[in-house]
PDB file of C-alpha atoms in Angstrom:
ATOM      1  CA  UNK A   9     117.004-146.005-181.232  1.00 62.00           C
ATOM      2  CA  UNK A  10     118.728-145.224-184.578  1.00 70.00           C
ATOM      3  CA  UNK A  11     119.407-141.658-183.475  1.00 74.00           C
ATOM      4  CA  UNK A  12     122.364-139.643-184.677  1.00 75.00           C
ATOM      5  CA  UNK A  13     125.118-140.047-182.096  1.00 80.00           C
ATOM      6  CA  UNK A  14     128.245-138.590-183.742  1.00 86.00           C
ATOM      7  CA  UNK A  15     128.895-135.991-186.415  1.00 91.00           C
ATOM      8  CA  UNK A  16     132.164-135.009-188.066  1.00 95.00           C
ATOM      9  CA  UNK A  17     132.566-131.424-189.308  1.00 95.00           C
ATOM     10  CA  UNK A  18     135.141-130.773-192.012  1.00 96.00           C
ATOM     11  CA  UNK A  19     133.667-127.611-193.511  1.00 96.00           C
ATOM     12  CA  UNK A  20     136.314-124.909-193.067  1.00 95.00           C
ATOM     13  CA  UNK A  21     133.591-122.238-192.970  1.00 95.00           C
ATOM     14  CA  UNK A  22     132.056-123.778-189.839  1.00 93.00           C
ATOM     15  CA  UNK A  23     132.537-121.894-186.556  1.00 90.00           C
ATOM     16  CA  UNK A  24     132.641-123.167-182.979  1.00 81.00           C
ATOM     17  CA  UNK A  25     131.109-120.801-180.403  1.00 77.00           C
ATOM     18  CA  UNK A  26     131.680-117.887-182.846  1.00 82.00           C
ATOM     19  CA  UNK A  27     135.366-118.840-183.123  1.00 84.00           C
ATOM     20  CA  UNK A  28     137.191-119.863-186.322  1.00 93.00           C
ATOM     21  CA  UNK A  29     138.984-123.080-185.335  1.00 94.00           C
ATOM     22  CA  UNK A  30     140.434-123.689-188.808  1.00 96.00           C
ATOM     23  CA  UNK A  31     142.755-120.674-188.828  1.00 95.00           C
ATOM     24  CA  UNK A  32     143.527-120.670-185.093  1.00 94.00           C
ATOM     25  CA  UNK A  33     146.839-121.730-183.621  1.00 95.00           C
ATOM     26  CA  UNK A  34     146.446-125.223-182.136  1.00 96.00           C
ATOM     27  CA  UNK A  35     147.513-124.190-178.611  1.00 96.00           C
ATOM     28  CA  UNK A  36     145.215-121.156-178.686  1.00 94.00           C
ATOM     29  CA  UNK A  37     142.291-123.297-179.870  1.00 94.00           C
ATOM     30  CA  UNK A  38     142.876-125.938-177.190  1.00 96.00           C
ATOM     31  CA  UNK A  39     143.121-123.281-174.457  1.00 95.00           C
ATOM     32  CA  UNK A  40     139.933-121.618-175.740  1.00 92.00           C
ATOM     33  CA  UNK A  41     137.985-124.881-175.803  1.00 93.00           C
ATOM     34  CA  UNK A  42     139.296-125.994-172.406  1.00 96.00           C
ATOM     35  CA  UNK A  43     137.976-122.750-170.945  1.00 95.00           C
ATOM     36  CA  UNK A  44     134.653-122.737-172.835  1.00 92.00           C
ATOM     37  CA  UNK A  45     133.937-126.418-172.166  1.00 92.00           C
ATOM     38  CA  UNK A  46     135.290-126.238-168.602  1.00 96.00           C
ATOM     39  CA  UNK A  47     137.381-129.389-168.894  1.00 96.00           C
ATOM     40  CA  UNK A  48     140.876-130.467-169.917  1.00 97.00           C
ATOM     41  CA  UNK A  49     141.483-132.451-173.088  1.00 97.00           C
ATOM     42  CA  UNK A  50     142.944-135.925-173.546  1.00 97.00           C
ATOM     43  CA  UNK A  51     145.683-136.202-176.198  1.00 98.00           C
ATOM     44  CA  UNK A  52     146.250-139.303-178.328  1.00 97.00           C
ATOM     45  CA  UNK A  53     148.999-139.642-180.938  1.00 97.00           C
ATOM     46  CA  UNK A  54     148.492-142.035-183.848  1.00 95.00           C
ATOM     47  CA  UNK A  55     151.441-140.851-185.925  1.00 92.00           C
ATOM     48  CA  UNK A  56     149.979-138.835-188.811  1.00 93.00           C
ATOM     49  CA  UNK A  57     146.738-138.381-186.818  1.00 96.00           C
ATOM     50  CA  UNK A  58     146.531-136.645-183.437  1.00 97.00           C
ATOM     51  CA  UNK A  59     143.335-136.284-181.436  1.00 97.00           C
ATOM     52  CA  UNK A  60     142.390-133.945-178.624  1.00 98.00           C
ATOM     53  CA  UNK A  61     139.225-135.098-176.876  1.00 96.00           C
ATOM     54  CA  UNK A  62     137.054-133.273-174.356  1.00 96.00           C
ATOM     55  CA  UNK A  63     135.434-136.406-172.965  1.00 91.00           C
ATOM     56  CA  UNK A  64     132.644-134.942-170.813  1.00 89.00           C
ATOM     57  CA  UNK A  65     131.406-132.804-173.719  1.00 89.00           C
ATOM     58  CA  UNK A  66     132.085-135.396-176.451  1.00 90.00           C
ATOM     59  CA  UNK A  67     134.057-132.972-178.590  1.00 94.00           C
ATOM     60  CA  UNK A  68     137.121-134.188-180.467  1.00 96.00           C
ATOM     61  CA  UNK A  69     139.614-132.310-182.636  1.00 97.00           C
ATOM     62  CA  UNK A  70     141.466-134.360-185.220  1.00 97.00           C
ATOM     63  CA  UNK A  71     144.744-133.080-186.626  1.00 97.00           C
ATOM     64  CA  UNK A  72     146.231-134.747-189.692  1.00 96.00           C
ATOM     65  CA  UNK A  73     149.858-133.920-190.453  1.00 93.00           C
ATOM     66  CA  UNK A  74     149.629-130.956-188.068  1.00 92.00           C
ATOM     67  CA  UNK A  75     146.504-129.390-189.632  1.00 95.00           C
ATOM     68  CA  UNK A  76     143.001-129.395-188.165  1.00 97.00           C
ATOM     69  CA  UNK A  77     141.083-131.872-190.315  1.00 97.00           C
ATOM     70  CA  UNK A  78     137.848-132.466-188.373  1.00 97.00           C
ATOM     71  CA  UNK A  79     135.848-131.413-185.351  1.00 96.00           C
ATOM     72  CA  UNK A  80     133.697-134.269-184.078  1.00 96.00           C
ATOM     73  CA  UNK A  81     130.680-133.923-181.810  1.00 91.00           C
ATOM     74  CA  UNK A  82     128.899-136.718-180.014  1.00 85.00           C
ATOM     75  CA  UNK A  83     125.916-137.218-177.775  1.00 79.00           C
ATOM     76  CA  UNK A  84     126.834-136.930-174.106  1.00 74.00           C
ATOM     77  CA  UNK A  85     126.464-139.952-171.823  1.00 73.00           C
ATOM     78  CA  UNK A  86     125.484-140.204-168.173  1.00 73.00           C
ATOM     79  CA  UNK A  87     127.027-142.179-165.347  1.00 75.00           C
ATOM     80  CA  UNK A  88     125.124-145.324-166.350  1.00 77.00           C
ATOM     81  CA  UNK A  89     126.393-145.100-169.969  1.00 70.00           C
ATOM     82  CA  UNK A  90     122.981-144.046-171.235  1.00 74.00           C
ATOM     83  CA  UNK A  91     122.937-141.315-173.902  1.00 73.00           C
ATOM     84  CA  UNK A  92     121.467-137.940-172.961  1.00 71.00           C
ATOM     85  CA  UNK A  93     119.288-137.510-176.025  1.00 70.00           C
ATOM     86  CA  UNK A  94     117.691-134.120-176.568  1.00 68.00           C
ATOM     87  CA  UNK A  95     113.953-134.097-175.808  1.00 70.00           C
ATOM     88  CA  UNK A  96     111.675-134.727-178.803  1.00 68.00           C
ATOM     89  CA  UNK A  97     110.484-131.630-180.657  1.00 71.00           C
ATOM     90  CA  UNK A  98     107.031-130.516-179.655  1.00 65.00           C
TER      91      UNK A  98
END
């Protein structure tokens, strides 16, 4: 349906749930998000790029050379792999 399905945030002034992820210690940020999102993360190591993904919530942290470089958000999907689009605006 040509809807936005994924967005990458790189603005260091952006906040996540009133929390500054850019200046936070990586372990503290991961613990905070695991608690807030109520799920564990999946870690993938690509050498200079590391990702921490919260799959049920479609949130991904990307670290480049040990520094948070991007927070990615995606549309959540159901059991039948159909996107859970927000309802149209009234």
